[in-house]
């Protein structure tokens, strides 16, 4: 059954973190369509996930230094997700999200 995450105007840091955590919870369960406004003003619909069952396996090669993790100034402002259509990691600004649609088993 298709569900929508209720989106209201985020007024403070606490609401922003709560909304981001709610999205992360949904994305860890499966695939969702996240609609957001890009920095250039265009609207984008991204099919994405954070589900370990869907994420690609990272191969560790002996003798090769792992990539350094990206350090964000304020990690609550953006969310890095795996784009299932582009087959790569992407991110978006949480406060620019306008819709989140996802499937559930509930009827």
N, CA and C of each residue as an Amber inpcrd file, in Angstrom:
protein
   321
   0.8340000  -1.1690000   0.0000000   0.0000000   0.0000000   0.0000000
   0.8870000   1.2440000   0.0000000   0.6060000   2.1720000  -0.8740000
   1.4040000   3.3940000  -1.0010000   1.0890000   4.3300000   0.1580000
   2.1630000   4.8340000   0.7900000   2.0430000   5.7510000   1.9210000
   2.7890000   7.0380000   1.6030000   2.4110000   8.1090000   2.2860000
   3.0970000   9.3910000   2.1710000   3.5310000   9.8290000   3.5640000
   4.7510000  10.2910000   3.6920000   5.2160000  10.8750000   4.9390000
   4.6760000  12.2950000   4.9850000   3.9830000  12.6410000   6.0770000
   3.4400000  13.9870000   6.2150000   4.5790000  14.9930000   6.3020000
   4.5000000  16.0120000   5.4830000   5.5450000  17.0280000   5.4600000
   4.9260000  18.3670000   5.8250000   5.4910000  18.9830000   6.8300000
   5.0580000  20.3200000   7.2130000   6.2930000  21.2140000   7.2530000
   6.0780000  22.4920000   7.3250000   7.2060000  23.4280000   7.3620000
   8.0330000  23.1650000   8.6150000   9.3320000  23.0020000   8.4190000
  10.2470000  22.7670000   9.5330000  10.6170000  24.1220000  10.1140000
  10.3000000  24.3050000  11.3990000  10.4990000  25.6100000  12.0280000
  11.7690000  25.7250000  12.8490000  12.3450000  24.5880000  13.2540000
  13.5420000  24.6690000  14.0860000  14.3930000  23.4190000  13.9040000
  15.5540000  23.4280000  14.5170000  16.5270000  22.3280000  14.3780000
  15.9520000  20.9960000  14.8910000  15.1790000  21.0340000  15.9730000
  14.5990000  19.8170000  16.5410000  13.6410000  19.1590000  15.5560000
  12.7910000  19.9480000  14.9060000  11.8530000  19.4190000  13.9090000
  12.5960000  18.8880000  12.6870000  13.6590000  19.5770000  12.2890000
  14.4680000  19.1420000  11.1510000  15.0850000  17.7680000  11.4300000
  15.6490000  17.5890000  12.6180000  16.2670000  16.3160000  12.9960000
  15.2040000  15.2180000  13.0630000  14.0310000  15.5170000  13.6190000
  12.9480000  14.5260000  13.7170000  12.4830000  14.0950000  12.3230000
  12.3380000  15.0600000  11.4070000  11.9140000  14.7460000  10.0450000
  12.9760000  13.9080000   9.3300000  14.2420000  14.2950000   9.4970000
  15.3530000  13.5490000   8.8810000  15.3880000  12.1150000   9.4160000
  15.2090000  11.9510000  10.7350000  15.2050000  10.6140000  11.3310000
  14.0320000   9.7730000  10.8210000  12.8690000  10.3970000  10.6360000
  11.7070000   9.6800000  10.1050000  11.9850000   9.1930000   8.6770000
  12.5850000  10.0620000   7.8580000  12.9390000   9.6610000   6.4880000
  13.9560000   8.5270000   6.4890000  14.9820000   8.6340000   7.3600000
  15.9980000   7.5750000   7.4340000  15.3550000   6.2410000   7.8100000
  14.4120000   6.2620000   8.7460000  13.7250000   5.0440000   9.1540000
  12.9780000   4.3960000   8.0040000  12.2910000   5.2070000   7.2270000
  11.5510000   4.7010000   6.0580000  12.5240000   4.1320000   5.0330000
  13.6160000   4.8450000   4.7610000  14.5850000   4.4260000   3.7450000
  15.3510000   3.1710000   4.1600000  15.5200000   2.9460000   5.4610000
  16.1980000   1.7340000   5.9290000  15.3220000   0.4900000   5.7530000
  14.0050000   0.7000000   5.6380000  13.0730000  -0.4190000   5.4570000
  12.9160000  -0.8210000   3.9940000  13.2090000   0.0920000   3.0800000
  13.0250000  -0.2310000   1.6620000  13.2670000   0.9730000   0.7840000
  12.5970000   0.9740000  -0.3630000  12.7760000   2.0200000  -1.3690000
  11.6550000   3.0480000  -1.2300000  12.0090000   4.3200000  -1.4090000
  11.0200000   5.3980000  -1.3650000  11.2980000   6.3790000  -2.4970000
  10.2640000   7.1220000  -2.8740000  10.4230000   8.2140000  -3.8300000
  10.4500000   9.5060000  -3.0390000  11.5680000  10.2200000  -3.1200000
  11.7210000  11.4790000  -2.4000000  11.7000000  12.6110000  -3.4260000
  10.7680000  13.5330000  -3.2460000  10.6680000  14.7040000  -4.1210000
  11.2650000  15.8860000  -3.3710000  12.1560000  16.5980000  -4.0300000
  12.8000000  17.7390000  -3.3890000  13.1400000  18.8020000  -4.4200000
  13.4070000  20.0050000  -3.9270000  13.8150000  21.1060000  -4.7810000
  15.3350000  21.1730000  -4.7600000  15.9420000  21.0940000  -5.9440000
  17.3930000  21.1560000  -6.0350000  17.8690000  22.5820000  -5.7900000
  19.1720000  22.7400000  -5.5630000  19.7400000  24.0650000  -5.2830000
  19.4890000  25.0490000  -6.4220000  19.3850000  24.5450000  -7.6710000
  19.1470000  25.4390000  -8.8070000  17.6630000  25.7610000  -9.0070000
  16.7970000  25.2300000  -8.1080000  15.3690000  25.5160000  -8.1810000
  14.5380000  24.4520000  -8.8810000  15.1900000  23.5330000  -9.5930000
  14.4670000  22.4510000 -10.2640000  13.9330000  21.4610000  -9.2400000
  12.8270000  20.8270000  -9.6040000  12.2740000  19.7920000  -8.7310000
  12.7460000  18.4270000  -9.2270000  13.0680000  17.5490000  -8.3010000
  13.5890000  16.2230000  -8.6620000  12.8730000  15.1660000  -7.8550000
  12.5800000  14.0440000  -8.4770000  12.0440000  12.8780000  -7.7920000
  13.1250000  11.8090000  -7.8550000  13.5920000  11.3770000  -6.6790000
  14.6560000  10.3910000  -6.5990000  14.1140000   9.1160000  -5.9620000
  14.3360000   7.9910000  -6.6170000  14.0000000   6.6980000  -6.0420000
  15.2400000   6.2280000  -5.3070000  15.1320000   6.1000000  -3.9740000
  16.3370000   5.8640000  -3.1850000  16.0700000   4.9640000  -1.9840000
  17.1630000   4.5530000  -1.3270000  17.0680000   3.6470000  -0.1880000
  18.2820000   3.7860000   0.7180000  18.1380000   3.2350000   1.9170000
  19.2480000   3.0160000   2.8430000  19.1870000   1.5890000   3.3760000
  18.3990000   0.7460000   2.7250000  18.2070000  -0.6410000   3.1540000
  19.4580000  -1.4650000   2.8740000  19.9790000  -2.1170000   3.9000000
  21.1700000  -2.9610000   3.7360000  20.9440000  -4.0940000   2.7440000
  19.6950000  -4.5240000   2.5680000  19.3800000  -5.6010000   1.6280000
  19.5190000  -5.1550000   0.1730000  19.4730000  -3.8480000  -0.0640000
  19.5000000  -3.3200000  -1.4330000  20.8210000  -2.6320000  -1.7600000
  21.4930000  -2.0880000  -0.7510000  22.7510000  -1.3660000  -0.9860000
  23.7940000  -2.2780000  -1.6190000  24.6320000  -1.7350000  -2.4990000
  25.6730000  -2.5550000  -3.1190000  26.7310000  -2.9550000  -2.0940000
  27.3280000  -4.1000000  -2.3380000  28.3970000  -4.5920000  -1.4730000
  29.6810000  -3.8530000  -1.8330000  30.3700000  -3.3490000  -0.8270000
  31.6320000  -2.6360000  -1.0520000  32.7620000  -3.6430000  -0.9460000
  33.5300000  -3.7700000  -2.0300000  34.6520000  -4.6970000  -2.0260000
  35.8630000  -4.0300000  -1.3770000  36.4970000  -4.7700000  -0.4920000
  37.7120000  -4.2760000   0.1500000  38.8900000  -4.9620000  -0.5270000
  39.7720000  -4.1500000  -1.0900000  40.9350000  -4.6800000  -1.7930000
  42.1540000  -4.4600000  -0.9120000  42.8720000  -5.5220000  -0.6460000
  44.0550000  -5.4460000   0.2100000  45.1050000  -4.5580000  -0.4500000
  45.6980000  -3.6780000   0.3420000  46.7470000  -2.7990000  -0.1570000
  46.2410000  -1.4850000  -0.7110000  44.9240000  -1.3350000  -0.8320000
  44.3460000  -0.0890000  -1.3360000  43.7570000   0.6660000  -0.1490000
  44.1600000   1.9300000  -0.0120000  43.6420000   2.7250000   1.0970000
  42.1720000   3.0260000   0.8760000  41.3680000   2.8520000   1.9400000
  39.9400000   3.1790000   1.7960000  39.7440000   4.6790000   1.6130000
  38.6450000   5.0250000   0.9630000  38.3090000   6.4130000   0.7360000
  38.0510000   7.0990000   2.0730000  38.5210000   8.3280000   2.2250000
  38.2950000   9.0600000   3.4660000  36.8170000   9.4530000   3.5430000
  36.2200000   9.3090000   4.7390000  34.8050000   9.7000000   4.8640000
  34.6320000  11.2010000   4.7000000  33.5130000  11.5670000   4.1240000
  33.1960000  12.9730000   3.9160000  32.7520000  13.5820000   5.2410000
  33.2760000  14.7260000   5.5740000  32.9160000  15.3960000   6.8220000
  31.9820000  16.5580000   6.4860000  30.7760000  16.5230000   7.0610000
  29.7910000  17.5610000   6.8190000  29.8010000  18.5780000   7.9500000
  29.6560000  19.8660000   7.6120000  29.6260000  20.9080000   8.6350000
  28.4270000  20.7240000   9.5600000  27.2610000  20.4790000   8.9840000
  26.0610000  20.2250000   9.7710000  25.3560000  19.0070000   9.1690000
  25.6040000  17.8170000   9.7110000  25.0560000  16.5990000   9.1120000
  23.5360000  16.5020000   9.1670000  22.8760000  17.3390000   9.9580000
  21.4170000  17.3000000  10.0180000  20.7570000  17.9830000   8.8290000
  21.5130000  18.7760000   8.0680000  20.9480000  19.5120000   6.9350000
  20.7440000  18.6670000   5.6900000  21.5580000  17.6310000   5.4990000
  21.4490000  16.8330000   4.2790000  21.3740000  15.3510000   4.6250000
  20.9880000  14.5710000   3.6300000  20.8850000  13.1330000   3.8130000
  21.4820000  12.4480000   2.5910000  22.4590000  11.5820000   2.8100000
  23.0630000  10.8120000   1.7270000  22.2850000   9.5080000   1.5890000
  21.8830000   9.1880000   0.3600000  21.0820000   7.9950000   0.0790000
  21.6200000   7.3070000  -1.1660000  21.2120000   6.0650000  -1.3650000
  21.5940000   5.3340000  -2.5770000  20.4630000   5.4700000  -3.5950000
  20.7570000   6.1010000  -4.7300000  19.7860000   6.2830000  -5.8150000
  19.7200000   4.9820000  -6.5970000  18.5750000   4.2970000  -6.5300000
  18.4520000   2.9780000  -7.1620000  18.3940000   3.0650000  -8.6850000
  18.0050000   4.2020000  -9.2430000  17.9770000   4.3490000 -10.7000000
  19.3590000   4.6900000 -11.2500000  20.0560000   5.6100000 -10.5940000
  21.3980000   6.0260000 -11.0370000  22.4690000   5.0520000 -10.5620000
  22.0970000   4.1740000  -9.6290000  23.0190000   3.1910000  -9.0560000
  24.2590000   3.8640000  -8.4590000  23.9880000   4.8880000  -7.6430000
  25.0770000   5.6050000  -6.9970000  24.5770000   6.3980000  -5.8120000
  25.5200000   6.8750000  -5.0150000  25.1920000   7.6550000  -3.8370000
  24.9250000   9.0980000  -4.2360000  23.8510000   9.6600000  -3.6880000
  23.4540000  11.0470000  -3.9200000  23.0310000  11.6300000  -2.5740000
  22.8820000  12.9360000  -2.5150000  22.3860000  13.5530000  -1.2920000
  21.4520000  14.6980000  -1.6470000  20.6490000  15.0930000  -0.6820000
  19.7380000  16.2110000  -0.8560000  19.6230000  16.9540000   0.4670000
  19.1800000  18.2060000   0.3840000  18.9800000  19.0390000   1.5680000
  17.6190000  18.6790000   2.1540000  17.6000000  18.2970000   3.4210000
  16.3920000  17.7910000   4.0720000  15.2640000  18.8170000   4.0600000
  15.5560000  20.0800000   4.3220000  14.4940000  21.0860000   4.3850000
  13.8760000  21.3770000   3.0160000  14.5050000  20.9010000   1.9240000
  13.9690000  21.1010000   0.5800000  13.0850000  19.9500000   0.1090000
  12.8620000  18.9530000   0.9640000  12.0130000  17.8170000   0.6050000
  10.5520000  18.2630000   0.6140000   9.8300000  17.9210000  -0.4620000
   8.4170000  18.2950000  -0.5620000   7.4830000  17.0980000  -0.4660000
   7.9940000  15.8770000  -0.7100000   7.1560000  14.6780000  -0.6140000
   8.0280000  13.4410000  -0.4470000   7.4990000  12.4640000   0.3020000
   8.1490000  11.1560000   0.4520000   7.0620000  10.1110000   0.3080000
   7.1730000   9.2610000  -0.7230000   6.2040000   8.1870000  -0.9620000
   6.9210000   6.8570000  -0.8200000   6.2390000   5.8930000  -0.1830000
   6.8360000   4.5870000   0.0300000   5.7480000   3.5290000   0.1270000
   6.1360000   2.2890000  -0.1160000   5.2080000   1.1540000  -0.0490000
   5.2970000   0.4960000   1.3150000   4.1500000   0.0390000   1.8230000
   4.1220000  -0.7320000   3.0570000   3.3320000  -2.0070000   2.8190000
   3.5180000  -2.9620000   3.7200000   2.7730000  -4.2210000   3.6320000
   1.3670000  -4.0810000   4.2100000   1.1270000  -3.0070000   4.9740000
  -0.1770000  -2.8100000   5.6240000  -1.2550000  -2.5610000   4.5820000
  -2.4440000  -3.0140000   4.9030000  -3.5590000  -2.8080000   3.9690000
  -4.4710000  -1.7200000   4.4230000
